[in-house]
PDB file of C-alpha atoms in Angstrom:
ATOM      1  CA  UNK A1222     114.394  65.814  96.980  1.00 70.00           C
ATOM      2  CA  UNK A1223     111.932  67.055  94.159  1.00 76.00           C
ATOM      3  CA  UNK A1224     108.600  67.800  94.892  1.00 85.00           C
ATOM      4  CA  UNK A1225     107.164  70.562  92.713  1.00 87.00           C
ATOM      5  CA  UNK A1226     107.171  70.677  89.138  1.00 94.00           C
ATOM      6  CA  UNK A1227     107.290  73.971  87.634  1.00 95.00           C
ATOM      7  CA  UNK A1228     108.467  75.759  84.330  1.00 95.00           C
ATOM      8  CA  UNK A1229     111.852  77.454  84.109  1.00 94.00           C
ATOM      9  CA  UNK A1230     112.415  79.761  80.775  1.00 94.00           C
ATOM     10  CA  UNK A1231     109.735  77.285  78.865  1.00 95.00           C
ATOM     11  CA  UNK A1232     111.026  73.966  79.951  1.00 95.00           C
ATOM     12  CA  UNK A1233     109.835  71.974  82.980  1.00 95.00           C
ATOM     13  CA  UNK A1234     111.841  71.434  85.926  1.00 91.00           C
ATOM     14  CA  UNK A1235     111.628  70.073  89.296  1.00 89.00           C
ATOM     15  CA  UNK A1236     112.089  72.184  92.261  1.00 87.00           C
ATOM     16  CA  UNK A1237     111.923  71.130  96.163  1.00 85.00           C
ATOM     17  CA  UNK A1238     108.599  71.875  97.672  1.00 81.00           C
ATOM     18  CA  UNK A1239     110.102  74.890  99.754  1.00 80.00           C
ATOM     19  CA  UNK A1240     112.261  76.329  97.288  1.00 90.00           C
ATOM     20  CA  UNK A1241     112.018  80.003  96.596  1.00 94.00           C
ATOM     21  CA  UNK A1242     112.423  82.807  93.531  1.00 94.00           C
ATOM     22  CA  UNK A1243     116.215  83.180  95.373  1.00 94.00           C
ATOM     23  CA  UNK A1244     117.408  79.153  95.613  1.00 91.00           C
ATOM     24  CA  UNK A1245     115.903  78.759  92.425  1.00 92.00           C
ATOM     25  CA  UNK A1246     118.381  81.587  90.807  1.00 92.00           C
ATOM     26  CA  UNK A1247     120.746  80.159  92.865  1.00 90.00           C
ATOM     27  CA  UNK A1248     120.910  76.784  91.730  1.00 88.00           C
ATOM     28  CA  UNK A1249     121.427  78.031  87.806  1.00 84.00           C
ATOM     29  CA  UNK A1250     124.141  80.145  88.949  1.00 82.00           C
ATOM     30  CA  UNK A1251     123.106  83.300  87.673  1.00 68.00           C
ATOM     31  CA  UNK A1252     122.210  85.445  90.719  1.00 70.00           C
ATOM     32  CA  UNK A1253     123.876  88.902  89.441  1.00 78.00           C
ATOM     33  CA  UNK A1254     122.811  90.922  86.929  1.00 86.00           C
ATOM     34  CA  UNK A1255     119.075  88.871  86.118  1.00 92.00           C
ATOM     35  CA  UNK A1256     115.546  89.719  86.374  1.00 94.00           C
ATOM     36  CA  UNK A1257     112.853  87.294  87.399  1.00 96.00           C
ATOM     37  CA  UNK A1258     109.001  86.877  86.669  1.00 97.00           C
ATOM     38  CA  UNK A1259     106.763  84.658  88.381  1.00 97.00           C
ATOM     39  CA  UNK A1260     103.447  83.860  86.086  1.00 97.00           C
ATOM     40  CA  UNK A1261     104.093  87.025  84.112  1.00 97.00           C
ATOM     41  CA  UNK A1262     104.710  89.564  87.360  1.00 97.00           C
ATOM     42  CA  UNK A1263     108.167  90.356  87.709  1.00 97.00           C
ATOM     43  CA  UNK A1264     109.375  89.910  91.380  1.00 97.00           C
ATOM     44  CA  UNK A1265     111.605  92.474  92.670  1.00 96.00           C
ATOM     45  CA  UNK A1266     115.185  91.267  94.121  1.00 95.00           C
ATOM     46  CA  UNK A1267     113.951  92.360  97.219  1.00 96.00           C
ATOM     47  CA  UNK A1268     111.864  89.408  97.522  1.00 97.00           C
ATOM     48  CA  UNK A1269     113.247  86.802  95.860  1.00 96.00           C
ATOM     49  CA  UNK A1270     113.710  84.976  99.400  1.00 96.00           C
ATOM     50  CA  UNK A1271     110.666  84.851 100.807  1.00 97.00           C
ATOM     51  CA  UNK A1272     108.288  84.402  97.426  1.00 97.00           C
ATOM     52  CA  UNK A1273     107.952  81.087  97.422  1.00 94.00           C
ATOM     53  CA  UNK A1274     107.565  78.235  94.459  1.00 94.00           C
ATOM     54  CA  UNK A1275     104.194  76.325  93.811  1.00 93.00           C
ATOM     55  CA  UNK A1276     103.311  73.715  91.327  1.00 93.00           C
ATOM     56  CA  UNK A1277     102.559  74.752  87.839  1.00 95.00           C
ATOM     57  CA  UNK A1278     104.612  78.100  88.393  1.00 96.00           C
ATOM     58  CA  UNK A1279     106.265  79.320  84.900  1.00 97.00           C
ATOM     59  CA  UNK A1280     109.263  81.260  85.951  1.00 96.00           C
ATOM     60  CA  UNK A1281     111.409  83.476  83.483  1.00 96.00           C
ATOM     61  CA  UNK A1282     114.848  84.293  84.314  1.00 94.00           C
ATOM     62  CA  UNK A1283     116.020  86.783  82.307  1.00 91.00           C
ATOM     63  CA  UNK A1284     119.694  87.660  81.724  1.00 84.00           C
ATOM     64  CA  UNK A1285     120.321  91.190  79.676  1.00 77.00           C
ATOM     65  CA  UNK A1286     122.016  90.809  76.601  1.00 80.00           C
ATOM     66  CA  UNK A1287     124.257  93.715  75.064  1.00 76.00           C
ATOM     67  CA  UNK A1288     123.945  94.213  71.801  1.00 75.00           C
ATOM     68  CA  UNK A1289     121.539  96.618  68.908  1.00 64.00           C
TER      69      UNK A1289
END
């Protein structure tokens, strides 16, 4: 079920009402080796499953890249 609309790397996506920072990373499959912000604040790892999602969040997930 999605309730929540939010925006994932710049394009919209829809989210269930309780999800958090971690199910969302989850459910791209990229939960090594990224880095998340929330509205512009990164959020540690640490916390990742209990900061939860609200409508109109922009989320960046952010993968590093190798490379010069």
């Amino acid at each position: 079920m999605i309730d929540v609309q939010v925006t994932v790397n710049g394009r919209a996506a829809g989210v269930e009402e309780v999800a958090t920072v971690a199910a969302l990373v989850a459910s791209r499959g990229q939960q090594q080796r990224v880095a998340v912000a929330l509205n512009g604040e990164v959020v540690p790892r640490s916390r990742w499953e209990t900061t939860g999602l609200a409508p109109g969040d922009s989320v960046e997930v952010l993968a590093p890249t190798a490379g010069g």
